[in-house]
mmCIF file with all atom_site columns, C-alpha atoms in Angstrom:
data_model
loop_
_atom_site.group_PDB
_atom_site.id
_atom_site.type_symbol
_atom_site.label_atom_id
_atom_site.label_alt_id
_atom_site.label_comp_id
_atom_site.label_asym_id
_atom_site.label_entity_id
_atom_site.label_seq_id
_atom_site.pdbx_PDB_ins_code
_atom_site.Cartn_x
_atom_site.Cartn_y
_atom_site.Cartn_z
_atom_site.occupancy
_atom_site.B_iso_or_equiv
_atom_site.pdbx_formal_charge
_atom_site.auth_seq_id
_atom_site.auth_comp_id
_atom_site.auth_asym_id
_atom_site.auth_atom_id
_atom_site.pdbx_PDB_model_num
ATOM 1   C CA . UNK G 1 1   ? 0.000   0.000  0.000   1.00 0.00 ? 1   UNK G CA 1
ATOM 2   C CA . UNK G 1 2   ? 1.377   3.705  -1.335  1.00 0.00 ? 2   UNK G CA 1
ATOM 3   C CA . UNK G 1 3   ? 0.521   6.261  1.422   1.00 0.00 ? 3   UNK G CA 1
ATOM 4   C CA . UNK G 1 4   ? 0.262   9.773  -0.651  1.00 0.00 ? 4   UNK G CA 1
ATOM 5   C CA . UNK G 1 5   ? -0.554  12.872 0.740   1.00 0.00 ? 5   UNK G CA 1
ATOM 6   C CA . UNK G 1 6   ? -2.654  15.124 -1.967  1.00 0.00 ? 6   UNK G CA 1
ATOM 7   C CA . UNK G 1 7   ? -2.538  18.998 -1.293  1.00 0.00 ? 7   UNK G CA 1
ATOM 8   C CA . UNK G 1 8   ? -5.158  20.630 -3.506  1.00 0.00 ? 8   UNK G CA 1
ATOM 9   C CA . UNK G 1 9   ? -8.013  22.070 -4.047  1.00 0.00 ? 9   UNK G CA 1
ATOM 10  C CA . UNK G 1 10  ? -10.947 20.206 -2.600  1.00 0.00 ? 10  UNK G CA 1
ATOM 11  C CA . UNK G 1 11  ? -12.945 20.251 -6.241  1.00 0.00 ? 11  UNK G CA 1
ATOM 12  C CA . UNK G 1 12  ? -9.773  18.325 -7.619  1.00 0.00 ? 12  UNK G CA 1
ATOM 13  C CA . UNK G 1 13  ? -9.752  16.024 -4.460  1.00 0.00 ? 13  UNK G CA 1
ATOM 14  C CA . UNK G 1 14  ? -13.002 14.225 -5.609  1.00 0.00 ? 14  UNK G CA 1
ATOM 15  C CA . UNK G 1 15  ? -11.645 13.600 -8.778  1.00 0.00 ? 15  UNK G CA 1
ATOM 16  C CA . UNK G 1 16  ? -8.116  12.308 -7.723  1.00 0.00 ? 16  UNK G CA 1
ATOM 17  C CA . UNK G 1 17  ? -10.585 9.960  -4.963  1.00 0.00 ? 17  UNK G CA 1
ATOM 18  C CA . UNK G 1 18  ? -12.765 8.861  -7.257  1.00 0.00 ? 18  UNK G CA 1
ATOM 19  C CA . UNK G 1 19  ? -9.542  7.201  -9.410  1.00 0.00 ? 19  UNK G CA 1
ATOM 20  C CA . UNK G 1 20  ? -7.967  5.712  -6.588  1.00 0.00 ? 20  UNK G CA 1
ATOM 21  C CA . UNK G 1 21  ? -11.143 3.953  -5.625  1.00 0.00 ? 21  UNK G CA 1
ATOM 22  C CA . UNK G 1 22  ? -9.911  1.756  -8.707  1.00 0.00 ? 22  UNK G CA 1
ATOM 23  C CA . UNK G 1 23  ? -6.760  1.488  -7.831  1.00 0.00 ? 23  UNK G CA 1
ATOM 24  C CA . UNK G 1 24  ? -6.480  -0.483 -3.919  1.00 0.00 ? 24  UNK G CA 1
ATOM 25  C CA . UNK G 1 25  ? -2.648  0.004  -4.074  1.00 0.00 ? 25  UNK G CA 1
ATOM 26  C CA . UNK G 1 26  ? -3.234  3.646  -2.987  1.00 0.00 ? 26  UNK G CA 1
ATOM 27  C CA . UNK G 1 27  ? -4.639  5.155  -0.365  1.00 0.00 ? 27  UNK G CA 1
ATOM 28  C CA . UNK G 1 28  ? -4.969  9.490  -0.538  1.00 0.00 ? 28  UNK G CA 1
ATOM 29  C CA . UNK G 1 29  ? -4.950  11.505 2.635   1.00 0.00 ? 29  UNK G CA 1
ATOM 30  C CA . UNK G 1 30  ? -5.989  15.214 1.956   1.00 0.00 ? 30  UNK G CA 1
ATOM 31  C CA . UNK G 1 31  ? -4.797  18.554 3.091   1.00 0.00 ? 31  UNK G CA 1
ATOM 32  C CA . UNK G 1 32  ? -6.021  22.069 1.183   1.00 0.00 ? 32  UNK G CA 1
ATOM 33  C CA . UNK G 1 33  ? -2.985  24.644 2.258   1.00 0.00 ? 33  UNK G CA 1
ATOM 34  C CA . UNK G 1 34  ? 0.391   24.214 4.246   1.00 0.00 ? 34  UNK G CA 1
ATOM 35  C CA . UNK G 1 35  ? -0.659  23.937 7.814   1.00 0.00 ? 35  UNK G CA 1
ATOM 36  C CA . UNK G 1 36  ? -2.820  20.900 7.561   1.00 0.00 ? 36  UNK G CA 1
ATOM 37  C CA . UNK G 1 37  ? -0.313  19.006 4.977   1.00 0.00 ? 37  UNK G CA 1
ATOM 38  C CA . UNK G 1 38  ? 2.115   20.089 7.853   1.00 0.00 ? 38  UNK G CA 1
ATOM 39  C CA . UNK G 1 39  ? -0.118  18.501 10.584  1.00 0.00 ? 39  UNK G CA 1
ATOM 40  C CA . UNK G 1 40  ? -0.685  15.196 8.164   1.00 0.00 ? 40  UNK G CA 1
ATOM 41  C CA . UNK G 1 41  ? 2.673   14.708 7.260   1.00 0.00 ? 41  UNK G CA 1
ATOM 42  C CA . UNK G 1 42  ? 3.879   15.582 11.824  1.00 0.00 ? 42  UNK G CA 1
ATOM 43  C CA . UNK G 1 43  ? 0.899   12.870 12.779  1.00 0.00 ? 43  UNK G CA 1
ATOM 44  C CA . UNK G 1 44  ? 1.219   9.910  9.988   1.00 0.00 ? 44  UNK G CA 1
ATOM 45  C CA . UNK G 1 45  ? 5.199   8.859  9.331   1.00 0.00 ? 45  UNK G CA 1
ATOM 46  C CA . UNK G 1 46  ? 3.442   6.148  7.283   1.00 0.00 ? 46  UNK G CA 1
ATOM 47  C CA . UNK G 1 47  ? 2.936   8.748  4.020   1.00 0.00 ? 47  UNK G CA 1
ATOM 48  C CA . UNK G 1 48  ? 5.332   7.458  1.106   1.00 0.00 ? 48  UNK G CA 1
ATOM 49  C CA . UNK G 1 49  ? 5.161   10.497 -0.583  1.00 0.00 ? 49  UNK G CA 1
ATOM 50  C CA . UNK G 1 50  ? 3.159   14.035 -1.546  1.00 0.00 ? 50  UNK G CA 1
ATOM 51  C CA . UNK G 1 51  ? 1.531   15.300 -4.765  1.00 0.00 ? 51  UNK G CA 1
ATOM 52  C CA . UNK G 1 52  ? 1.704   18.972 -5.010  1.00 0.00 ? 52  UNK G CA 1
ATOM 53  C CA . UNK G 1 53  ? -1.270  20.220 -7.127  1.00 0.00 ? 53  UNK G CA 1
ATOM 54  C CA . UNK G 1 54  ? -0.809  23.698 -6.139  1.00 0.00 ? 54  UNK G CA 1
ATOM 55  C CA . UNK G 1 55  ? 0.156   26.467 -9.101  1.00 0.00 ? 55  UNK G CA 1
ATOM 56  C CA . UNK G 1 56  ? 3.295   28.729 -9.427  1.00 0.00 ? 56  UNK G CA 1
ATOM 57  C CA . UNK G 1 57  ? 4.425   30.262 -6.288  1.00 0.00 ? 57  UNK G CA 1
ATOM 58  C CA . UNK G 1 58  ? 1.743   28.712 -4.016  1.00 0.00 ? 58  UNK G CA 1
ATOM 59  C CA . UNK G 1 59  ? 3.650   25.098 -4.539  1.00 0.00 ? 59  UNK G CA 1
ATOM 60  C CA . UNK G 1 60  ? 6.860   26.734 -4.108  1.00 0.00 ? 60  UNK G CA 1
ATOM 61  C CA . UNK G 1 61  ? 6.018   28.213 -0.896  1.00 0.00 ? 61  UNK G CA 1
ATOM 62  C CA . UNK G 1 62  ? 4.361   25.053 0.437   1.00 0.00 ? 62  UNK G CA 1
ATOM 63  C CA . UNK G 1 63  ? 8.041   22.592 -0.780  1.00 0.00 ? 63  UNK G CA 1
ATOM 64  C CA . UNK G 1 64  ? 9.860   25.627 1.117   1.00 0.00 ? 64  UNK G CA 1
ATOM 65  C CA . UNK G 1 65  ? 7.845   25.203 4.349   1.00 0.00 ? 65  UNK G CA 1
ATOM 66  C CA . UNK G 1 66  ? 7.176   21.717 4.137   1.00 0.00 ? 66  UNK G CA 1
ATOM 67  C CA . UNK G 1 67  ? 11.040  21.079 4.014   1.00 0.00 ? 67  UNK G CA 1
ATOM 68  C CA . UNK G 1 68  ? 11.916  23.411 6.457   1.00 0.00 ? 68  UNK G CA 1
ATOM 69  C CA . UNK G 1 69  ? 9.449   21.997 9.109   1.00 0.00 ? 69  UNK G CA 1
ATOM 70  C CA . UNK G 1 70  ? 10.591  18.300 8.379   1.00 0.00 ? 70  UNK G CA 1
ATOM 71  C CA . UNK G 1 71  ? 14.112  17.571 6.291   1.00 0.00 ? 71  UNK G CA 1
ATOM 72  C CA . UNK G 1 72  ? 12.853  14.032 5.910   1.00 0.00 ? 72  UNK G CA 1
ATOM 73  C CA . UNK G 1 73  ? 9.848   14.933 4.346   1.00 0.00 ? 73  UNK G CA 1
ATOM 74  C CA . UNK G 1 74  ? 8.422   11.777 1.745   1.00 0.00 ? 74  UNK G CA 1
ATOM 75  C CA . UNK G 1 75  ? 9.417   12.832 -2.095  1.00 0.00 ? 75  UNK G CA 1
ATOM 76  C CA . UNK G 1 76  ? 6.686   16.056 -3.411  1.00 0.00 ? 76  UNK G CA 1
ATOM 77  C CA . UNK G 1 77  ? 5.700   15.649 -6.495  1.00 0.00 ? 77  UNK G CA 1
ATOM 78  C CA . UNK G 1 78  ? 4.406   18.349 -8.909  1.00 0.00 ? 78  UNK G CA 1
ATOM 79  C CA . UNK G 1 79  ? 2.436   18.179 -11.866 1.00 0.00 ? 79  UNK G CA 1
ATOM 80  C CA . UNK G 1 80  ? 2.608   20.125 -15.167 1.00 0.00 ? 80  UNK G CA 1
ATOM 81  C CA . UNK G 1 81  ? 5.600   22.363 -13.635 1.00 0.00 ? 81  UNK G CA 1
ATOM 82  C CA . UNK G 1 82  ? 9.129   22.237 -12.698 1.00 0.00 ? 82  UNK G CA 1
ATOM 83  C CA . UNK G 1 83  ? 9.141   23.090 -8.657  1.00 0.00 ? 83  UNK G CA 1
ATOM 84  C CA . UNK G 1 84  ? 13.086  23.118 -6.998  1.00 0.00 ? 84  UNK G CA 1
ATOM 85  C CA . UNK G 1 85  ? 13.283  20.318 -4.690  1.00 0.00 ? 85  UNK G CA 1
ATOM 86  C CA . UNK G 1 86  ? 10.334  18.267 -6.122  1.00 0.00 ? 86  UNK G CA 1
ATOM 87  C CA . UNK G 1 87  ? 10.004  15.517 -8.872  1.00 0.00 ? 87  UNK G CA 1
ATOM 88  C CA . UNK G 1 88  ? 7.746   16.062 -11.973 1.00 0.00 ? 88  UNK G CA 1
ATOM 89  C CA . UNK G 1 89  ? 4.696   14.529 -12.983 1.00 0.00 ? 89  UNK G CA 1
ATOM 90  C CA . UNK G 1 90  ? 3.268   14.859 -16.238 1.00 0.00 ? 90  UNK G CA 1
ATOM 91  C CA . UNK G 1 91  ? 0.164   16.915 -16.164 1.00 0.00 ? 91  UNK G CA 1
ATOM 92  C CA . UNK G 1 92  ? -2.836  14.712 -16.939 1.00 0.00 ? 92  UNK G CA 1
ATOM 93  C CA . UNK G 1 93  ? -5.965  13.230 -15.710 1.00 0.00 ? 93  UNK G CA 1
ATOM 94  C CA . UNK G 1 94  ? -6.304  11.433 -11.770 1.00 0.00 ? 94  UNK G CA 1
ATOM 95  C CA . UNK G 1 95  ? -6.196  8.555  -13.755 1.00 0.00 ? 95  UNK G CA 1
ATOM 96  C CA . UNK G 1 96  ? -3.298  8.685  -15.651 1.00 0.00 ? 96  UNK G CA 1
ATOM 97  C CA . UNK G 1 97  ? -1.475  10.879 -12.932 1.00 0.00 ? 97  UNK G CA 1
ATOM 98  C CA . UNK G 1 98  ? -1.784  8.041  -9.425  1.00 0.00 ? 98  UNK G CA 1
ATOM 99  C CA . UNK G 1 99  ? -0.552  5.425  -12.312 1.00 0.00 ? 99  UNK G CA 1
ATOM 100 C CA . UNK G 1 100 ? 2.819   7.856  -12.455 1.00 0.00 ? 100 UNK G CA 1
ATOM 101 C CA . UNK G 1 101 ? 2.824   8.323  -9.236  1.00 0.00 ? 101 UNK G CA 1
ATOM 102 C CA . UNK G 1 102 ? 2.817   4.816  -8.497  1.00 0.00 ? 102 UNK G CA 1
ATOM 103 C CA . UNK G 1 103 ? 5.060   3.764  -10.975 1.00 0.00 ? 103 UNK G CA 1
ATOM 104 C CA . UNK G 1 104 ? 7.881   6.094  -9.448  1.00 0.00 ? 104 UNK G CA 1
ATOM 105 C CA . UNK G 1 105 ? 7.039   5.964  -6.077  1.00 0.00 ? 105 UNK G CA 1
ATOM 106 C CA . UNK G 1 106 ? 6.897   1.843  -6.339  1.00 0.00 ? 106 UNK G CA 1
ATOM 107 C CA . UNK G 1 107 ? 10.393  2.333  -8.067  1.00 0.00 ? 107 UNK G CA 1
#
């Protein structure tokens, strides 16, 4: 099982839930802005890694904080856009985005 931590909008949340439902090798925890992906990621150590669907300086700030709270922060991963610190995902659908995920995250 692939613990990932989504931080988005709650509209795209439903979406990315609704794909995992088909795929039981994932299981999506949710946080909407820094402070509660800081709280998820300070009470679960179990999460294998975070999917950034923030835009442009919003996801920049939140990889800043996030690393500067917790070193050993799981891998962030960013769709669509080249964040410092992060690893890329192409931009797509829930669908085809987990199955990325997944891929690299299972190695």
């Amino acid at each position: 099982m692939i613990t990932v931590l989504v931080v988005s909008e709650p509209a795209r949340a439903r979406d990315l839930d609704d794909a995992a439902a088909r795929m039981p090798s994932l299981e999506l925890l949710h946080a909407s802005d820094v402070e509660q992906a800081l709280d998820r990621l300070a009470r679960n150590r179990r999460i294998d890694a975070v999917l950034l669907l923030l835009e442009g300086e919003a996801a920049a700030e939140m990889v800043r904080t996030v690393f500067e709270e917790d070193p050993g922060a799981p891998p962030i991963f960013v769709a669509g856009s080249a964040v410092e610190g992060t690893r890329s995902l192409p931009r797509a659908g829930s669908t085809t985005l987990l199955e990325a995920l997944e891929r690299s995250v299972a190695g």
